[in-house]
Structures are given as structure tokens and as C-alpha cells.
PDB file of C-alpha atoms in Angstrom:
ATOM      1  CA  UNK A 632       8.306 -34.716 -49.854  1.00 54.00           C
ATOM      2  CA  UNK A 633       6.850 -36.166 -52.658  1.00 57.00           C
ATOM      3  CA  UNK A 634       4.895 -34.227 -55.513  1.00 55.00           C
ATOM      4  CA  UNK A 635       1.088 -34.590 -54.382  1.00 54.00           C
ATOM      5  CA  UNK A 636       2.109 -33.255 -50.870  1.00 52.00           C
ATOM      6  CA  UNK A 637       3.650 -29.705 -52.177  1.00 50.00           C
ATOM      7  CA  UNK A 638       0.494 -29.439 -54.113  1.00 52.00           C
ATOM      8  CA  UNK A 639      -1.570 -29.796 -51.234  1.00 51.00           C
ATOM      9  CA  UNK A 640       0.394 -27.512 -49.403  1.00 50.00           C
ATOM     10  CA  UNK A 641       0.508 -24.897 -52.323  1.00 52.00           C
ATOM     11  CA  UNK A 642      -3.399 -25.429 -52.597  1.00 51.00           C
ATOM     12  CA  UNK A 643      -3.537 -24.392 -48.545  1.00 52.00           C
ATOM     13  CA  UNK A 644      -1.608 -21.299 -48.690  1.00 60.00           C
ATOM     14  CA  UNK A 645      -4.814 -19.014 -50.429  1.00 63.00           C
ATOM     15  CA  UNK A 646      -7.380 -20.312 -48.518  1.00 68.00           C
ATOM     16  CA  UNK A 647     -11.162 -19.044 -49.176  1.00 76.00           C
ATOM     17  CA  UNK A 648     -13.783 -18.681 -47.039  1.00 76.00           C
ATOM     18  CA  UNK A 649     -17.475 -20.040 -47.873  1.00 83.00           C
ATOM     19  CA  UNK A 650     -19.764 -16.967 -49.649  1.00 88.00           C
ATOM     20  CA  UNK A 651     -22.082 -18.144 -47.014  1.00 91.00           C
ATOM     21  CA  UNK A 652     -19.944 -16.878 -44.031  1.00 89.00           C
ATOM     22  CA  UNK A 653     -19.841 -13.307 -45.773  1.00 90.00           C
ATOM     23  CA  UNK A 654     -23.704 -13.331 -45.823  1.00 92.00           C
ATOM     24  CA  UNK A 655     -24.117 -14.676 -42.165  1.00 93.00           C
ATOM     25  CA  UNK A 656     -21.500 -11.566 -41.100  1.00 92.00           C
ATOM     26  CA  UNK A 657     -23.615  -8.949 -43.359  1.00 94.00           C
ATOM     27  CA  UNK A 658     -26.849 -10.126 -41.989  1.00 95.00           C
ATOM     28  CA  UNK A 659     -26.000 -10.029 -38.257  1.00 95.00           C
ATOM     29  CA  UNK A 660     -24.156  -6.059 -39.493  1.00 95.00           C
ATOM     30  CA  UNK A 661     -27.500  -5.403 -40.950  1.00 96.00           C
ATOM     31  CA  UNK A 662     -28.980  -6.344 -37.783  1.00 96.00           C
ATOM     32  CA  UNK A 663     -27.168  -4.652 -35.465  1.00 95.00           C
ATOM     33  CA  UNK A 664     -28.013  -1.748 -37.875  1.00 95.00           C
ATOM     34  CA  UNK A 665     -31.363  -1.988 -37.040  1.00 95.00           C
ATOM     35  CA  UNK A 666     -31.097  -2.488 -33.744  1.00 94.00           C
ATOM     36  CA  UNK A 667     -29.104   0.680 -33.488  1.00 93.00           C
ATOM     37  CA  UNK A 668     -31.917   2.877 -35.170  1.00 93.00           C
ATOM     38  CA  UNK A 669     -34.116   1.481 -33.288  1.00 93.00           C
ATOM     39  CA  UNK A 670     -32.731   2.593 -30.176  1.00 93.00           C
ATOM     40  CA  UNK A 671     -33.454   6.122 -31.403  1.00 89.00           C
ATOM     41  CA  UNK A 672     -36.797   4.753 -32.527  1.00 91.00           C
ATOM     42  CA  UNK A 673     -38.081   3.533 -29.489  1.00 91.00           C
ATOM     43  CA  UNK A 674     -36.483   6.825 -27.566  1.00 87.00           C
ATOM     44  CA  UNK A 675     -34.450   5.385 -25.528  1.00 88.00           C
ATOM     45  CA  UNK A 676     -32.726   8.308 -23.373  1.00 90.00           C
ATOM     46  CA  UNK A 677     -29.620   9.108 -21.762  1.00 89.00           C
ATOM     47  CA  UNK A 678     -26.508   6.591 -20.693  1.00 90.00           C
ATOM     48  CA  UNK A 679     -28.977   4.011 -21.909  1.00 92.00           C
ATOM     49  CA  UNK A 680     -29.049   5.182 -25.144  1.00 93.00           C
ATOM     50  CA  UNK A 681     -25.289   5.984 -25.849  1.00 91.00           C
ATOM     51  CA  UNK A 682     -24.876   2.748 -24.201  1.00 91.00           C
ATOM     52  CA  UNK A 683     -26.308   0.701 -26.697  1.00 93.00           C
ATOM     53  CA  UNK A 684     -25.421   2.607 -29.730  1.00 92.00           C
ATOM     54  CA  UNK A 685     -21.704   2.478 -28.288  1.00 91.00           C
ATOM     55  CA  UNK A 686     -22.898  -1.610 -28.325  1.00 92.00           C
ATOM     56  CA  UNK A 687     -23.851  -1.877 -31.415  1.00 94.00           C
ATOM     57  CA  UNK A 688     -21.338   0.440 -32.514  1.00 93.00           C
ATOM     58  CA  UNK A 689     -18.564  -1.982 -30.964  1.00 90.00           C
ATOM     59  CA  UNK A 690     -19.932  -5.107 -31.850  1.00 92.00           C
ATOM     60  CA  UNK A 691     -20.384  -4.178 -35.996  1.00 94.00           C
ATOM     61  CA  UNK A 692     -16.317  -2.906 -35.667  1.00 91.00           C
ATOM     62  CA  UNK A 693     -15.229  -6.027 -34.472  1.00 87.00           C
ATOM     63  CA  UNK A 694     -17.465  -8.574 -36.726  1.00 91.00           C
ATOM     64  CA  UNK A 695     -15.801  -5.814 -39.815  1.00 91.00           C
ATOM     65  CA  UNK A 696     -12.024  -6.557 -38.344  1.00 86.00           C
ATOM     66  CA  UNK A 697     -12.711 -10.218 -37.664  1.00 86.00           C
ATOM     67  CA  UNK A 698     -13.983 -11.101 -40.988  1.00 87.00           C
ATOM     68  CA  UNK A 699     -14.020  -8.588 -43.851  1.00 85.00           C
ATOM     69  CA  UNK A 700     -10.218  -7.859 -42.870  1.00 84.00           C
ATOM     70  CA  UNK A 701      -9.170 -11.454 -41.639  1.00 82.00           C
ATOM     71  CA  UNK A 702      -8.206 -11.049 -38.191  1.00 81.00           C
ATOM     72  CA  UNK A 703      -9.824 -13.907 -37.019  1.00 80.00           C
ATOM     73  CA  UNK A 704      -7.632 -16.458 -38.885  1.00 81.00           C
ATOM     74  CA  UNK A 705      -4.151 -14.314 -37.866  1.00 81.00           C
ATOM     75  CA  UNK A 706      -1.696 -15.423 -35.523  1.00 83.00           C
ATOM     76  CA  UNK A 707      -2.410 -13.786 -31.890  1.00 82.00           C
ATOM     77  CA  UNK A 708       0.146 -11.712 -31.535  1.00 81.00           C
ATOM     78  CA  UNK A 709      -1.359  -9.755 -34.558  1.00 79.00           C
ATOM     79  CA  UNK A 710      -4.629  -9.435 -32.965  1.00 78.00           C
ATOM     80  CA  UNK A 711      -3.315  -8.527 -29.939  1.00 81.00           C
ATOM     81  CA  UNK A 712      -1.047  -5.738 -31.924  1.00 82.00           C
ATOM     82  CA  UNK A 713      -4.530  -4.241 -33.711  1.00 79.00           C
ATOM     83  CA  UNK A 714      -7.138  -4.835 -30.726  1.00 80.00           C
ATOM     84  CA  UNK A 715      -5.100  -4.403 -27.932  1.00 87.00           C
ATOM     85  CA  UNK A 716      -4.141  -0.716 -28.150  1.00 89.00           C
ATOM     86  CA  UNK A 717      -7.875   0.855 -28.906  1.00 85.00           C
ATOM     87  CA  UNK A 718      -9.140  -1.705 -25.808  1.00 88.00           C
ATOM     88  CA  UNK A 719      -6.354   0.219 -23.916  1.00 93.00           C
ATOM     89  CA  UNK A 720      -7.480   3.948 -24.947  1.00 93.00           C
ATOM     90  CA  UNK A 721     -10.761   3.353 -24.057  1.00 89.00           C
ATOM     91  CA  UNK A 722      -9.231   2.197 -20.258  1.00 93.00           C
ATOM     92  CA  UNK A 723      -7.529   5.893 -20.363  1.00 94.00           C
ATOM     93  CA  UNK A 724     -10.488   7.630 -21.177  1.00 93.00           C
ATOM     94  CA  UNK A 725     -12.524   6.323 -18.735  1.00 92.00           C
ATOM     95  CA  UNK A 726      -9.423   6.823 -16.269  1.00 94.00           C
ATOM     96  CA  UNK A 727      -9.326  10.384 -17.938  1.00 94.00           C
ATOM     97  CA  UNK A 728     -13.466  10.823 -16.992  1.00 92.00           C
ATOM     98  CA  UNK A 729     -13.202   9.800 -13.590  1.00 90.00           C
ATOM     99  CA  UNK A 730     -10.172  12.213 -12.734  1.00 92.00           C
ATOM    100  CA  UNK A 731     -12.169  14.965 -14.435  1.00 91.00           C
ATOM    101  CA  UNK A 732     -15.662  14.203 -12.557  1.00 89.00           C
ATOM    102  CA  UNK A 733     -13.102  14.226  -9.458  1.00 89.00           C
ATOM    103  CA  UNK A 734     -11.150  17.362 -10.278  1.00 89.00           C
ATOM    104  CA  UNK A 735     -14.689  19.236 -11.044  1.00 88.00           C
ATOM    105  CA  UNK A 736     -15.944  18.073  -7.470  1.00 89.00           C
ATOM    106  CA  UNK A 737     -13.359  19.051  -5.326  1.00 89.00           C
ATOM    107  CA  UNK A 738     -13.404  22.678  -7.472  1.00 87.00           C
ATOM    108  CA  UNK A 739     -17.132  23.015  -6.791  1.00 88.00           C
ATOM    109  CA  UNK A 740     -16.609  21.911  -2.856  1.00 88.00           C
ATOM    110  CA  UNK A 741     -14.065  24.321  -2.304  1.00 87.00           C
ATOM    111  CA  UNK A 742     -14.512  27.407  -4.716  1.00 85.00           C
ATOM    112  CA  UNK A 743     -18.308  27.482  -4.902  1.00 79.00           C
ATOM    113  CA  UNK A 744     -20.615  26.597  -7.346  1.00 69.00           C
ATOM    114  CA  UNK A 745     -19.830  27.738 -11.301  1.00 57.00           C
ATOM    115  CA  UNK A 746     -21.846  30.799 -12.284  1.00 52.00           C
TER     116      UNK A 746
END
């Protein structure tokens, strides 16, 4: 390799990302922000409600871990090591929910009614 390719590949290894990216990412988090009170706002109730603030919720985690910790420029195997395993616990617990609604059923069916 000659001289004026090492610098270019010295140059690439601390690559920066355009200010305007960081703005675009805290507008849309500010956004989702609103949105979010809003939902409380407007009065939205029940699995509606915890639906969309569990939306919002999600969506201003994963814009944080995509861009204000770099995740979206690291290899896959990475990502899949980070998002993977809370995508997974969130399976279980809905597993977890539908045994329990299950479990309280069958209890109510065949000892009666709680008192």
C-alpha cells in the first residue's frame, strides 16, 4: 500500500455522523414525547392506552440504541446480542400471561368464584 491509501484508511476508522442526523433523531424523540402525553391528554383508556404508551415507549428505546449508542452501524451479530434477548423476554411474558389467565380460569371453573 502506498502512503495516501493508509491515510485514507486511518481517516475511516473514527467516522462522524452529520449534527443534522442527531437533530432529526431528537426531533422525532421529542415527538414521540408528545404523542405519548397526549395519549393521556386525549384520555385514551384501557389496553388502548398502555398500548400506545408501550409504542411510543418502544419506538423512543430503539431510535436511543440505534443512534445515540451506535447500534445501527455495528456488525449484526452485536445487534442481535443487545436486541435479541429483551425481544425474547417480552415472548416469555406474554407466554407467562397467557398461562396465568389459563391457570386463573380453570381455578375459578372448578373451585368457585374468589371471594
Amino acid at each position: 500500500m502506498t502512503h495516501s491509501q493508509t491515510q485514507v484508511l486511518t481517516h475511516t476508522d473514527h467516522q462522524q455522523h452529520p449534527i443534522k442526523l442527531y437533530l432529526v433523531v431528537w426531533g422525532l424523540l421529542f415527538f414521540l414525547s408528545v404523542c405519548s402525553y397526549m395519549v393521556d391528554y386525549l384520555g385514551f383508556q384501557h389496553y388502548l392506552r398502555w398500548g400506545l404508551i408501550l409504542l411510543f415507549m418502544i419506538l423512543k428505546a430503539g431510535l436511543i440504541v440505534a443512534i445515540f449508542m451506535h447500534m445501527a452501524w455495528e456488525r449484526l451479530a452485536l445487534v442481535y446480542a443487545v436486541i435479541l434477548p429483551p425481544i425474547l423476554v417480552l415472548v416469555f411474558v406474554v407466554l407467562m400471561t397467557s398461562e396465568a389467565h389459563y391457570t386463573l380460569f380453570t381455578r375459578m371453573t372448578f373451585f368457585g368464584t374468589a371471594q
